[in-house]
PDB file of C-alpha atoms in Angstrom:
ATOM      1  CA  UNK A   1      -3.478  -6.282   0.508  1.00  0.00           C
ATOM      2  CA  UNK A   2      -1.093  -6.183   3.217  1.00  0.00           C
ATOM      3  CA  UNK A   3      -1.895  -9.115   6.063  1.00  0.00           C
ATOM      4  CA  UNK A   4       0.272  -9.427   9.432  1.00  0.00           C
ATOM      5  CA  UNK A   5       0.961 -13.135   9.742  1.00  0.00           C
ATOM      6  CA  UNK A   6       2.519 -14.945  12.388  1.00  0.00           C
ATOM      7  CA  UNK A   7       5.403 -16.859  12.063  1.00  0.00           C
ATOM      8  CA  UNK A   8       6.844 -16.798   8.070  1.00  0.00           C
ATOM      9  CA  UNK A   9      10.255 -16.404   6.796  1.00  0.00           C
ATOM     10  CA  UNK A  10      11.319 -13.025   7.150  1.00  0.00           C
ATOM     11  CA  UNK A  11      12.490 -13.651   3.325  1.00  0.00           C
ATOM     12  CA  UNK A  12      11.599 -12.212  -0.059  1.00  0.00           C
ATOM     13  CA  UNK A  13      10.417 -14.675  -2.671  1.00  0.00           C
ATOM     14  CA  UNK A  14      13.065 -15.637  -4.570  1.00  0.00           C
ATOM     15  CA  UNK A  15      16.068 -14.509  -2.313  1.00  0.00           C
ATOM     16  CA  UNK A  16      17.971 -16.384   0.914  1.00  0.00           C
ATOM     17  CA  UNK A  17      17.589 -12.854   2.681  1.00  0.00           C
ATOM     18  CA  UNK A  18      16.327  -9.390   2.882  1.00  0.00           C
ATOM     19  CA  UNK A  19      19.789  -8.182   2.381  1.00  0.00           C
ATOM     20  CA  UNK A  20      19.122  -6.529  -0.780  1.00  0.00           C
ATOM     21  CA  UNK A  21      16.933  -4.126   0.394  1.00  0.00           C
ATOM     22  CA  UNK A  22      18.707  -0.725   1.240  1.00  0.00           C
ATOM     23  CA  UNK A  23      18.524   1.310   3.917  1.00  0.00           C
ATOM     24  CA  UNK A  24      15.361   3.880   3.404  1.00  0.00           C
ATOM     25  CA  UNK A  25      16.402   7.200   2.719  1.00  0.00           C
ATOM     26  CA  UNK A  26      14.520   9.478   5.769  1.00  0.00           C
ATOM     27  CA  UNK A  27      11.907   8.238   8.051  1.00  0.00           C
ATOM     28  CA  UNK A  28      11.969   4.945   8.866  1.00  0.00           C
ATOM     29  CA  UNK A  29      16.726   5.010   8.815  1.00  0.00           C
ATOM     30  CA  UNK A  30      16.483   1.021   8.880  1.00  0.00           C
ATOM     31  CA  UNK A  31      13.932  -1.873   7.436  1.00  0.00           C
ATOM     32  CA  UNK A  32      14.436  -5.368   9.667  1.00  0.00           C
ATOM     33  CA  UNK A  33      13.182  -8.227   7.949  1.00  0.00           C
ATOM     34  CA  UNK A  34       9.579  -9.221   8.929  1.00  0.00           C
ATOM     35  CA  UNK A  35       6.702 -11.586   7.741  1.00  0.00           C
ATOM     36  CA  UNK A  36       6.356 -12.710   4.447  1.00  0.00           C
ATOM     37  CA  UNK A  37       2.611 -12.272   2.948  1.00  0.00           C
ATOM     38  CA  UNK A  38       0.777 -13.558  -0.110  1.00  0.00           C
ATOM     39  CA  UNK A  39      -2.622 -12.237  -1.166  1.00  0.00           C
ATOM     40  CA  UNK A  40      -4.192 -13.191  -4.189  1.00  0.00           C
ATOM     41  CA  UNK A  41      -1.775 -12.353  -7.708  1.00  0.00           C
ATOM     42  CA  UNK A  42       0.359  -9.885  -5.410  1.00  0.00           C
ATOM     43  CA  UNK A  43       3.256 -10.434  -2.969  1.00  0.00           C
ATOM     44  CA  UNK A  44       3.351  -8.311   0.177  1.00  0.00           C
ATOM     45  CA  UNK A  45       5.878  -8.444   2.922  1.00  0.00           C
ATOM     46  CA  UNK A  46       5.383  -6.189   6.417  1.00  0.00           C
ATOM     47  CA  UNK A  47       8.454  -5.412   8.067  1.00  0.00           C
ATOM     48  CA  UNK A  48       9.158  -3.079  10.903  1.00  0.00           C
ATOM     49  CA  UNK A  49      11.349   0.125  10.810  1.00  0.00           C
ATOM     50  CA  UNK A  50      14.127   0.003  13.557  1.00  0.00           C
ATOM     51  CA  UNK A  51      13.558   3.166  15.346  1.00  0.00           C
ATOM     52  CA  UNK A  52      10.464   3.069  15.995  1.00  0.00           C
ATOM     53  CA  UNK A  53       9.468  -0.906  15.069  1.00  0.00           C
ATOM     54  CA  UNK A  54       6.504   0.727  13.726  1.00  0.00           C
ATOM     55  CA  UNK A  55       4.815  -2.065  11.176  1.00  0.00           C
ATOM     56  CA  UNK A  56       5.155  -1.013   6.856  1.00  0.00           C
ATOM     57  CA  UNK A  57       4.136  -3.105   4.370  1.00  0.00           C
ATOM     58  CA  UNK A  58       6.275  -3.070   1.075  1.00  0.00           C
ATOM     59  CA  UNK A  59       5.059  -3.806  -2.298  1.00  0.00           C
ATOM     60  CA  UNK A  60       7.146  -5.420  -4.662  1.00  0.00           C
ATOM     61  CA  UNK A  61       6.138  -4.050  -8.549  1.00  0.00           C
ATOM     62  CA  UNK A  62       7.964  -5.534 -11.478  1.00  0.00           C
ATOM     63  CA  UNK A  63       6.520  -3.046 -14.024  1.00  0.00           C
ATOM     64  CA  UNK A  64       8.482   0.436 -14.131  1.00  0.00           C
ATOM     65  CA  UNK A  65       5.991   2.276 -15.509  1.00  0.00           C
ATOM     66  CA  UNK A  66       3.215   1.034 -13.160  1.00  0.00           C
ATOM     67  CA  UNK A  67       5.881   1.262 -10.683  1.00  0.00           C
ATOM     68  CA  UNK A  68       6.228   5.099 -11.552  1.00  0.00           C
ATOM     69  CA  UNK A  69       2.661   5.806 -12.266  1.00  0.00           C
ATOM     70  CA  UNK A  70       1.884   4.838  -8.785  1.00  0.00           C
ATOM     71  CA  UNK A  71       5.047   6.370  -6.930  1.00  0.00           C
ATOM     72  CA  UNK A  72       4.102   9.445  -8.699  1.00  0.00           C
ATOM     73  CA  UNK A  73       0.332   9.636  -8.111  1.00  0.00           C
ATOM     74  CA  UNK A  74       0.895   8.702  -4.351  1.00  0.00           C
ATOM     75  CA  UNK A  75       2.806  11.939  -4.197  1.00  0.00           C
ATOM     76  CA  UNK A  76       0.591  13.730  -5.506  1.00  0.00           C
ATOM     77  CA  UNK A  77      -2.068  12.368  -3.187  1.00  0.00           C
ATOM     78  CA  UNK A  78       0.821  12.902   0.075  1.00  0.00           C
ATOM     79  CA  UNK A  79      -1.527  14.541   2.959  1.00  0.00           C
ATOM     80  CA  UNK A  80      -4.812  12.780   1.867  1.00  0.00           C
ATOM     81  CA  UNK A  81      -6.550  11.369   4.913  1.00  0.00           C
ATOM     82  CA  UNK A  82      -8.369   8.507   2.766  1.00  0.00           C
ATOM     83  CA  UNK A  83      -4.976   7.576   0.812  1.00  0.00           C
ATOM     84  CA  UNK A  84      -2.882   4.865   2.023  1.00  0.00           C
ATOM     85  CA  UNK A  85       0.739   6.853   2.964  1.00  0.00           C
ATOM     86  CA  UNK A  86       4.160   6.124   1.115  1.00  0.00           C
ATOM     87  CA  UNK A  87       6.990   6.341   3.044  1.00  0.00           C
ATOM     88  CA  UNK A  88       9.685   5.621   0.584  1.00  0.00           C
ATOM     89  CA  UNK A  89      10.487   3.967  -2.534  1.00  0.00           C
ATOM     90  CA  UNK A  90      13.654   2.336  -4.374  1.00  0.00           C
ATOM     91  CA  UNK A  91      14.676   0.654  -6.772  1.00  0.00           C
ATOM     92  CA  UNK A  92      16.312  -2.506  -6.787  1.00  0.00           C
ATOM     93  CA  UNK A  93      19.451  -3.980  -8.744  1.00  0.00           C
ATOM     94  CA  UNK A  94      16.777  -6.227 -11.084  1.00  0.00           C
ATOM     95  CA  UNK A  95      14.985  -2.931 -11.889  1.00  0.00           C
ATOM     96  CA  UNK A  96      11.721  -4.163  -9.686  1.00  0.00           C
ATOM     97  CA  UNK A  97      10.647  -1.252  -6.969  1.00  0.00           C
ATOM     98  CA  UNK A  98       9.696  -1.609  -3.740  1.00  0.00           C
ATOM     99  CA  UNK A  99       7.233   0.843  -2.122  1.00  0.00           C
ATOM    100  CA  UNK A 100       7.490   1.364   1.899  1.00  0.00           C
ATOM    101  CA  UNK A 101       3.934   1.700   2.223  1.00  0.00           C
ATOM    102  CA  UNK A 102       1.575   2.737   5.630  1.00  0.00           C
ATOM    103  CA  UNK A 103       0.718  -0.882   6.826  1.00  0.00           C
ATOM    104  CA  UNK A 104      -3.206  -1.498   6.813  1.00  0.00           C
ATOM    105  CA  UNK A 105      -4.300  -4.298   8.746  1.00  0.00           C
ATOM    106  CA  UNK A 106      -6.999  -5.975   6.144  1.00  0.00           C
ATOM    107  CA  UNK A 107      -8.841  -4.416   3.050  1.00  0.00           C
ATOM    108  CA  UNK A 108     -12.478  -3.651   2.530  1.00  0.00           C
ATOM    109  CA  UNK A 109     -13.186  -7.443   0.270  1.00  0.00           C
ATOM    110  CA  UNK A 110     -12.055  -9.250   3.441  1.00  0.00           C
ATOM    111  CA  UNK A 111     -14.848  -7.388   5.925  1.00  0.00           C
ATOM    112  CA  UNK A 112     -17.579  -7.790   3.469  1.00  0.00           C
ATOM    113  CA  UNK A 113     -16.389 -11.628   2.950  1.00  0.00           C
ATOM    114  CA  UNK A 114     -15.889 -12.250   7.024  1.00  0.00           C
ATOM    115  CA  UNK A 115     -19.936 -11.065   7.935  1.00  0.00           C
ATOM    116  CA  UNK A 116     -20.357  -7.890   6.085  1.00  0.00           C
ATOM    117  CA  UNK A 117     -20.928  -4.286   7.587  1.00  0.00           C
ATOM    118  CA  UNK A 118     -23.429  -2.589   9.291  1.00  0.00           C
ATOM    119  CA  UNK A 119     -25.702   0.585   8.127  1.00  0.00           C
ATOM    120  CA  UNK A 120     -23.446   3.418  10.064  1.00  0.00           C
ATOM    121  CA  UNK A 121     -20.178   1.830   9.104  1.00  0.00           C
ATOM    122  CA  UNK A 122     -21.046   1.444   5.137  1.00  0.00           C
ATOM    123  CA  UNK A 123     -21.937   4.773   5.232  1.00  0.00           C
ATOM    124  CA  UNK A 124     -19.158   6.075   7.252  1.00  0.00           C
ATOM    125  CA  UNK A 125     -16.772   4.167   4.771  1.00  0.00           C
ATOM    126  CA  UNK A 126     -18.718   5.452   1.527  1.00  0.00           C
ATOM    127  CA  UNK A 127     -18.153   8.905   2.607  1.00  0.00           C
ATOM    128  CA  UNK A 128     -14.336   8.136   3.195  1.00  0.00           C
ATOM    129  CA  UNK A 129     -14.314   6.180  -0.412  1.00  0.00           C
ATOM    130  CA  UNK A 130     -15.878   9.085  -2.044  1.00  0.00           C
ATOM    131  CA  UNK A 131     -13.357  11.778  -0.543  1.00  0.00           C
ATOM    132  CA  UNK A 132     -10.511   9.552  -1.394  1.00  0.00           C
ATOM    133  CA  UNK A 133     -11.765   9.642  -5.045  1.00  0.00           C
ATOM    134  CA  UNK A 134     -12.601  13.107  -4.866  1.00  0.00           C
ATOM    135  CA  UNK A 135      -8.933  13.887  -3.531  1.00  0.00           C
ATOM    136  CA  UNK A 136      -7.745  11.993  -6.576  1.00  0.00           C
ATOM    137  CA  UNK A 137     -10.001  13.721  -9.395  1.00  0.00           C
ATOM    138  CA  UNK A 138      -8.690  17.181  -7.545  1.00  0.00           C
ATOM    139  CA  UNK A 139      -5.018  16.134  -8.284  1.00  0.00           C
ATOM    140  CA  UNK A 140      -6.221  15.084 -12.231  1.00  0.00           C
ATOM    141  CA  UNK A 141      -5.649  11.404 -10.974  1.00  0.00           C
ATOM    142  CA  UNK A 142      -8.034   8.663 -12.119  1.00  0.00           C
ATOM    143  CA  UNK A 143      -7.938   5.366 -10.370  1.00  0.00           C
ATOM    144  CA  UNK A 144      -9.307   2.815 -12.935  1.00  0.00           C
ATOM    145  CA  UNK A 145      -9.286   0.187 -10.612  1.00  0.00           C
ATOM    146  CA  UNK A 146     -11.437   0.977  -7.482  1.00  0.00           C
ATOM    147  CA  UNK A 147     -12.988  -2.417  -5.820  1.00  0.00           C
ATOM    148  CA  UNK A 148     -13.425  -3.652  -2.409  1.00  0.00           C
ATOM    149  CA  UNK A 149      -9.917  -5.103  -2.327  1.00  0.00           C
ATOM    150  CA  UNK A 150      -8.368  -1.745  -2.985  1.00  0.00           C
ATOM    151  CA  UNK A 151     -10.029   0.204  -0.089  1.00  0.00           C
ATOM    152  CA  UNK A 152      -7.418  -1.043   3.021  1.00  0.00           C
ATOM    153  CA  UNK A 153      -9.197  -0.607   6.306  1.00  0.00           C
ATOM    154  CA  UNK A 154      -6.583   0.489   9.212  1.00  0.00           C
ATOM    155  CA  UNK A 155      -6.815  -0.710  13.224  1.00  0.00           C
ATOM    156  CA  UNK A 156      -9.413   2.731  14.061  1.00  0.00           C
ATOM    157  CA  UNK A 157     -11.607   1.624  11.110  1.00  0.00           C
ATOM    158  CA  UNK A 158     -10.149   4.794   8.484  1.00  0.00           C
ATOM    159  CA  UNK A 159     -10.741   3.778   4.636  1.00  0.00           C
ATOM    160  CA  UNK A 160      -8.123   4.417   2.413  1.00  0.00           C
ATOM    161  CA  UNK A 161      -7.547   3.746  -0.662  1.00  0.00           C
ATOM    162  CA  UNK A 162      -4.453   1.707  -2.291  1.00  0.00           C
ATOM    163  CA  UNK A 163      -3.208   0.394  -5.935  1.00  0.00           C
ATOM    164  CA  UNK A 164      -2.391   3.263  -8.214  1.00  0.00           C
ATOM    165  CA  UNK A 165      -0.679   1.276 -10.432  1.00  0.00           C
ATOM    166  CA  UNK A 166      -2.891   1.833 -13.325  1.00  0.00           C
ATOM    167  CA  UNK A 167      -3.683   5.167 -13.413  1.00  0.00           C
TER     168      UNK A 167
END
């Protein structure tokens, strides 16, 4: 669910700038605004950290509890090759938090949809799926909402698997 897109605002629905957004506590020292990105019910913004302008998508989530639910099982999951990587996380004033998330160019619903995949790759990818929900059962975490859409796919073709806000 996180798309690179040319050209966009730079801004955060709802807001005249990125200026609320603190700086991030360790790795990436400074967030600079970056593309604004819509997929489906979810709002997704990439930005770049200033060091090393490497690309992160954040995720806005106005529930707490799915907000914590997810901060806490991507912890738990921190080191898993097939999990997508959190950076950082805050809160902000309106009680909403963001996640600093690894940025994934496209998800697994958007390869099928452009032409589908061939033999090798689905069962390269199935392998990856199943040791991403394997790492999860190991850490007593259950997913409850695995789909195509949740599997992002990075640039070398690695599977990993996103949205833990309902487990």
């Amino acid at each position: 669910f996180f798309y690179l897109v040319s050209g966009g605002s730079g801004l955060l629905p709802g807001t005249s700038t990125m200026a609320f957004l603190p700086a991030p506590r360790a790795a990436l020292s400074v967030l600079v605004p970056g593309e604004a990105v819509v997929h489906g019910a979810r709002g997704a913004w990439v930005s770049r950290g200033a060091g090393d302008g490497a690309a992160v998508g954040l995720k806005e989530v106005h529930d707490s509890q799915s907000a914590s639910r997810e901060i806490e099982a991507l912890r738990l999951l921190k080191g898993s090759r097939n999990v997508v990587v959190l950076h950082e996380f805050f809160w902000r004033e309106d009680e909403d938090a963001v996640l600093v998330l690894e940025f994934l160019g496209t998800d697994l619903a958007t390869v099928i949809g452009e032409g589908g995949v061939g033999v090798a790759e689905a069962k390269r990818w199935m392998v990856q799926a199943l040791s991403a929900v394997d790492e999860c059962h190991r850490n007593m975490i259950v997913h409850r909402d695995l789909k195509p859409a949740n599997f992002l796919v990075s640039d070398d073709g690695a599977l990993k698997l996103a949205d833990f806000g309902q487990v």
